[in-house]
């Protein structure tokens, strides 16, 4: 009698939930809209036409159609919404990269060296985390002055402790692994140990944090611009458009509605994708 052949087992990969796919498509569309803004926007976002001010969506003036209406200066809301996506995504991407790199490096160094290095770095992390991030950002921007570059720097300086704490905890568990201790015993330097052995094993947790922080950076940029401390006029920004549109809610609802809807869809898509990434990269859920 023939023995039963062994059945080869294959690790099952969970399919992507169908609820995530529409939001991934929305996020992709918003990113492409920001990249190709000069080719998508029908009009110059800063061009004023006082004869067409506060016109409803679909109004035509001087041969131009304002598909999403016009603002108080006669500027096209559609074009400004498209260019506003570029500002929000640029600020969020740059601040996440800067804060992620800076915080992750400090967290790994604190967990690797321990002692007084760990004490100093983690006490600084505790101090920064004890202050509300938006309050710290408002104070810092008020001191440095409102501009696009200052907003990026401020958001990076206020959010790096989140990465430092995650990198610190993850590095503590990885640093005690046998292969890491063996590499250290064989004379590997700290840069090689952290870059080749530690970072690849904690990258999943850091990516999840970065994904969730991305949506928060978009909200912070919009909040600072709403208060007049972010991107300055005439540059189009969703937060600044919301700030202007609140004065015309009763007469020109479209000024605040469309950038607010774009902001809502962007943050919602990023958060849902971040939650899915956390579930996929969490070893406990496998």
Short mmCIF file of C-alpha atoms in Angstrom, two decimals:
data_model
loop_
_atom_site.label_atom_id
_atom_site.label_comp_id
_atom_site.label_asym_id
_atom_site.label_seq_id
_atom_site.Cartn_x
_atom_site.Cartn_y
_atom_site.Cartn_z
CA UNK A 1 0.00 0.00 0.00
CA UNK A 2 1.22 3.43 -0.85
CA UNK A 3 1.70 5.74 2.06
CA UNK A 4 -0.17 8.98 1.91
CA UNK A 5 1.98 11.72 0.46
CA UNK A 6 2.65 14.59 2.81
CA UNK A 7 0.61 17.65 2.10
CA UNK A 8 2.72 20.77 1.64
CA UNK A 9 1.51 23.54 3.84
CA UNK A 10 1.65 27.07 2.64
CA UNK A 11 1.37 30.12 4.82
CA UNK A 12 -1.98 31.64 4.11
CA UNK A 13 -1.99 35.32 3.36
CA UNK A 14 -5.05 37.23 4.35
CA UNK A 15 -6.69 39.04 1.44
CA UNK A 16 -7.03 42.78 1.50
CA UNK A 17 -10.46 43.69 2.93
CA UNK A 18 -12.79 45.08 0.32
CA UNK A 19 -13.56 48.03 2.60
CA UNK A 20 -9.97 49.26 2.26
CA UNK A 21 -9.85 49.21 -1.54
CA UNK A 22 -12.14 52.26 -2.14
CA UNK A 23 -10.16 54.36 0.33
CA UNK A 24 -6.88 53.24 -1.20
CA UNK A 25 -8.26 54.41 -4.55
CA UNK A 26 -9.27 57.75 -2.99
CA UNK A 27 -5.81 58.22 -1.49
CA UNK A 28 -4.16 57.34 -4.79
CA UNK A 29 -6.39 59.82 -6.62
CA UNK A 30 -5.56 62.61 -4.15
CA UNK A 31 -1.84 61.90 -4.42
CA UNK A 32 -2.00 61.95 -8.23
CA UNK A 33 -4.05 65.13 -8.05
CA UNK A 34 -1.34 66.77 -5.96
CA UNK A 35 1.47 65.60 -8.25
CA UNK A 36 -0.23 66.66 -11.47
CA UNK A 37 -1.95 69.76 -10.08
CA UNK A 38 -0.72 72.09 -12.87
CA UNK A 39 -2.29 69.79 -15.47
CA UNK A 40 -5.54 69.12 -13.58
CA UNK A 41 -6.44 72.57 -12.27
CA UNK A 42 -8.56 74.35 -14.91
CA UNK A 43 -7.49 77.87 -13.83
CA UNK A 44 -4.70 79.65 -12.04
CA UNK A 45 -5.44 79.13 -8.31
CA UNK A 46 -4.29 82.68 -7.47
CA UNK A 47 -5.94 84.50 -10.40
CA UNK A 48 -8.57 86.95 -9.16
CA UNK A 49 -11.76 87.86 -10.99
CA UNK A 50 -13.80 90.29 -8.90
CA UNK A 51 -16.67 90.15 -11.40
CA UNK A 52 -17.08 86.45 -10.58
CA UNK A 53 -16.68 86.62 -6.78
CA UNK A 54 -18.86 84.34 -4.64
CA UNK A 55 -20.42 82.63 -7.64
CA UNK A 56 -22.12 79.27 -7.18
CA UNK A 57 -20.72 76.04 -8.68
CA UNK A 58 -21.12 75.86 -12.44
CA UNK A 59 -21.09 79.65 -12.95
CA UNK A 60 -19.38 80.99 -16.07
CA UNK A 61 -17.63 84.36 -16.28
CA UNK A 62 -15.27 85.76 -18.90
CA UNK A 63 -15.15 82.43 -20.70
CA UNK A 64 -14.14 80.46 -17.61
CA UNK A 65 -16.35 77.93 -15.85
CA UNK A 66 -16.09 77.74 -12.07
CA UNK A 67 -17.12 74.12 -11.55
CA UNK A 68 -16.93 74.33 -7.74
CA UNK A 69 -17.72 78.03 -7.50
CA UNK A 70 -15.49 80.98 -6.66
CA UNK A 71 -14.33 82.57 -3.41
CA UNK A 72 -14.52 86.13 -2.11
CA UNK A 73 -11.81 87.27 -4.56
CA UNK A 74 -13.19 85.45 -7.58
CA UNK A 75 -10.62 82.66 -7.46
CA UNK A 76 -11.56 79.19 -8.66
CA UNK A 77 -12.34 76.91 -5.70
CA UNK A 78 -11.64 73.77 -7.74
CA UNK A 79 -8.15 74.93 -8.71
CA UNK A 80 -7.36 76.02 -5.15
CA UNK A 81 -8.60 72.69 -3.77
CA UNK A 82 -6.37 70.80 -6.21
CA UNK A 83 -3.31 72.87 -5.27
CA UNK A 84 -4.23 72.61 -1.59
CA UNK A 85 -3.73 68.85 -1.80
CA UNK A 86 -0.15 69.47 -2.88
CA UNK A 87 0.55 71.62 0.20
CA UNK A 88 -1.06 69.20 2.66
CA UNK A 89 0.67 66.11 1.30
CA UNK A 90 4.03 67.85 0.98
CA UNK A 91 3.98 69.08 4.58
CA UNK A 92 2.78 65.71 5.91
CA UNK A 93 5.30 63.69 3.92
CA UNK A 94 8.28 65.90 4.80
CA UNK A 95 7.41 66.14 8.50
CA UNK A 96 6.84 62.37 8.79
CA UNK A 97 10.19 61.62 7.14
CA UNK A 98 12.12 64.09 9.33
CA UNK A 99 10.44 63.15 12.61
CA UNK A 100 10.56 59.43 11.80
CA UNK A 101 14.26 59.36 11.00
CA UNK A 102 15.26 61.59 13.91
CA UNK A 103 13.08 59.87 16.49
CA UNK A 104 13.89 56.33 15.36
CA UNK A 105 17.64 56.93 15.48
CA UNK A 106 17.47 58.43 18.96
CA UNK A 107 15.23 55.61 20.21
CA UNK A 108 17.56 52.92 18.90
CA UNK A 109 20.63 54.64 20.36
CA UNK A 110 18.96 54.96 23.76
CA UNK A 111 18.04 51.27 23.84
CA UNK A 112 21.41 50.14 22.51
CA UNK A 113 23.73 52.11 24.81
CA UNK A 114 21.54 52.26 27.91
CA UNK A 115 23.02 54.06 30.94
CA UNK A 116 23.17 57.84 30.98
CA UNK A 117 22.51 58.03 27.21
CA UNK A 118 19.21 56.23 27.69
CA UNK A 119 18.30 58.41 30.67
CA UNK A 120 18.91 61.71 28.88
CA UNK A 121 17.13 60.77 25.64
CA UNK A 122 14.09 59.21 27.28
CA UNK A 123 13.68 62.08 29.77
CA UNK A 124 13.67 64.52 26.84
CA UNK A 125 11.04 62.32 25.19
CA UNK A 126 8.91 62.45 28.35
CA UNK A 127 9.23 66.24 28.55
CA UNK A 128 8.18 66.79 24.93
CA UNK A 129 5.29 64.33 25.23
CA UNK A 130 4.03 66.07 28.36
CA UNK A 131 3.18 69.18 26.31
CA UNK A 132 0.20 68.97 23.91
CA UNK A 133 1.59 68.69 20.39
CA UNK A 134 -0.71 71.30 18.81
CA UNK A 135 0.03 73.79 21.59
CA UNK A 136 3.77 73.26 21.20
CA UNK A 137 3.42 73.66 17.43
CA UNK A 138 1.46 76.91 17.77
CA UNK A 139 4.02 78.38 20.18
CA UNK A 140 6.97 77.37 18.02
CA UNK A 141 5.44 78.68 14.79
CA UNK A 142 4.55 81.94 16.52
CA UNK A 143 8.22 82.32 17.48
CA UNK A 144 9.77 81.24 14.16
CA UNK A 145 7.15 82.89 11.97
CA UNK A 146 4.54 81.31 9.70
CA UNK A 147 5.82 79.71 6.49
CA UNK A 148 5.76 76.38 4.69
CA UNK A 149 9.26 75.38 5.79
CA UNK A 150 8.69 76.41 9.40
CA UNK A 151 5.53 74.32 9.55
CA UNK A 152 7.47 71.25 8.41
CA UNK A 153 10.24 71.88 10.95
CA UNK A 154 7.78 72.50 13.77
CA UNK A 155 5.73 69.38 13.08
CA UNK A 156 8.89 67.27 12.88
CA UNK A 157 10.20 68.66 16.19
CA UNK A 158 6.91 68.06 17.99
CA UNK A 159 6.23 64.49 16.77
CA UNK A 160 9.63 62.74 16.88
CA UNK A 161 9.16 61.42 20.48
CA UNK A 162 6.43 59.03 19.27
CA UNK A 163 8.91 57.29 16.98
CA UNK A 164 11.63 57.40 19.64
CA UNK A 165 9.47 55.60 22.17
CA UNK A 166 8.39 52.89 19.71
CA UNK A 167 11.95 52.40 18.42
CA UNK A 168 13.23 52.27 22.00
CA UNK A 169 10.82 49.54 23.06
CA UNK A 170 11.31 47.48 19.91
CA UNK A 171 15.10 47.77 20.05
CA UNK A 172 15.18 46.58 23.66
CA UNK A 173 13.61 43.28 22.62
CA UNK A 174 15.71 42.85 19.48
CA UNK A 175 19.03 43.81 21.10
CA UNK A 176 18.90 40.73 23.34
CA UNK A 177 18.51 38.32 20.47
CA UNK A 178 21.37 35.76 20.11
CA UNK A 179 22.42 36.90 16.63
CA UNK A 180 22.74 40.51 17.79
CA UNK A 181 24.84 39.55 20.80
CA UNK A 182 26.97 37.29 18.61
CA UNK A 183 27.55 40.10 16.11
CA UNK A 184 28.56 42.43 18.92
CA UNK A 185 30.91 39.78 20.33
CA UNK A 186 32.56 39.40 16.91
CA UNK A 187 33.34 43.11 16.87
CA UNK A 188 30.53 44.60 14.76
CA UNK A 189 30.19 48.35 15.28
CA UNK A 190 27.05 49.98 16.61
CA UNK A 191 26.20 51.46 13.21
CA UNK A 192 26.30 48.05 11.55
CA UNK A 193 24.33 46.44 14.37
CA UNK A 194 21.57 49.01 14.32
CA UNK A 195 21.38 49.35 10.54
CA UNK A 196 21.65 45.70 9.56
CA UNK A 197 20.24 43.73 12.48
CA UNK A 198 17.96 46.01 14.50
CA UNK A 199 16.32 48.34 11.98
CA UNK A 200 14.97 45.63 9.61
CA UNK A 201 13.28 43.92 12.57
CA UNK A 202 11.59 47.05 13.92
CA UNK A 203 10.75 48.67 10.58
CA UNK A 204 7.23 47.21 10.57
CA UNK A 205 6.26 48.94 13.81
CA UNK A 206 7.80 52.22 12.66
CA UNK A 207 5.93 52.06 9.33
CA UNK A 208 2.65 51.64 11.18
CA UNK A 209 3.41 54.67 13.36
CA UNK A 210 4.38 56.71 10.29
CA UNK A 211 1.14 55.77 8.52
CA UNK A 212 -0.97 56.87 11.47
CA UNK A 213 1.10 60.01 11.99
CA UNK A 214 0.67 61.02 8.35
CA UNK A 215 -3.03 61.74 8.80
CA UNK A 216 -2.30 63.64 12.00
CA UNK A 217 0.25 65.81 10.20
CA UNK A 218 -2.36 66.70 7.58
CA UNK A 219 -4.73 67.81 10.35
CA UNK A 220 -2.01 69.79 12.14
CA UNK A 221 -1.07 71.62 8.94
CA UNK A 222 -4.72 72.43 8.26
CA UNK A 223 -5.19 73.60 11.85
CA UNK A 224 -2.15 75.88 11.75
CA UNK A 225 -3.20 77.32 8.39
CA UNK A 226 -6.73 77.78 9.73
CA UNK A 227 -5.29 79.90 12.56
CA UNK A 228 -3.10 81.88 10.15
CA UNK A 229 0.14 80.29 11.41
CA UNK A 230 0.72 77.89 8.54
CA UNK A 231 1.03 78.40 4.80
CA UNK A 232 0.56 82.06 4.02
CA UNK A 233 -1.63 83.63 1.30
CA UNK A 234 -1.90 83.55 -1.62
CA UNK A 235 -0.71 79.92 -1.51
CA UNK A 236 -3.71 77.61 -1.57
CA UNK A 237 -4.19 75.56 1.59
CA UNK A 238 -7.21 73.61 2.74
CA UNK A 239 -6.94 75.04 6.26
CA UNK A 240 -6.78 78.62 4.98
CA UNK A 241 -9.75 77.98 2.67
CA UNK A 242 -11.74 76.67 5.63
CA UNK A 243 -10.81 79.75 7.63
CA UNK A 244 -12.02 82.02 4.84
CA UNK A 245 -15.11 79.96 4.10
CA UNK A 246 -16.42 80.10 7.67
CA UNK A 247 -17.27 83.77 7.08
CA UNK A 248 -19.43 82.89 4.07
CA UNK A 249 -21.14 79.69 5.24
CA UNK A 250 -24.61 81.21 4.88
CA UNK A 251 -24.04 82.81 1.46
CA UNK A 252 -21.24 80.80 -0.19
CA UNK A 253 -21.20 77.33 1.39
CA UNK A 254 -18.98 75.87 -1.33
CA UNK A 255 -15.86 77.79 -0.23
CA UNK A 256 -15.48 75.68 2.92
CA UNK A 257 -17.41 72.56 1.89
CA UNK A 258 -15.21 71.23 -0.90
CA UNK A 259 -11.78 71.67 0.77
CA UNK A 260 -13.31 70.33 3.99
CA UNK A 261 -14.61 67.27 2.14
CA UNK A 262 -11.20 66.70 0.53
CA UNK A 263 -9.52 66.98 3.94
CA UNK A 264 -12.01 64.54 5.45
CA UNK A 265 -11.51 61.95 2.70
CA UNK A 266 -7.72 62.23 2.86
CA UNK A 267 -7.48 61.75 6.63
CA UNK A 268 -10.11 59.00 6.66
CA UNK A 269 -8.35 57.08 3.88
CA UNK A 270 -4.96 57.34 5.57
CA UNK A 271 -6.32 56.23 8.94
CA UNK A 272 -8.14 53.22 7.51
CA UNK A 273 -5.09 52.17 5.52
CA UNK A 274 -2.94 52.68 8.64
CA UNK A 275 -5.24 50.44 10.67
CA UNK A 276 -5.03 47.77 7.99
CA UNK A 277 -1.22 48.06 7.88
CA UNK A 278 -1.08 47.67 11.65
CA UNK A 279 -3.15 44.49 11.47
CA UNK A 280 -1.03 43.08 8.66
CA UNK A 281 2.34 43.88 10.27
CA UNK A 282 1.46 42.92 13.83
CA UNK A 283 3.00 39.47 14.50
CA UNK A 284 0.34 38.71 17.14
CA UNK A 285 -2.42 38.84 14.49
CA UNK A 286 -0.79 36.24 12.22
#
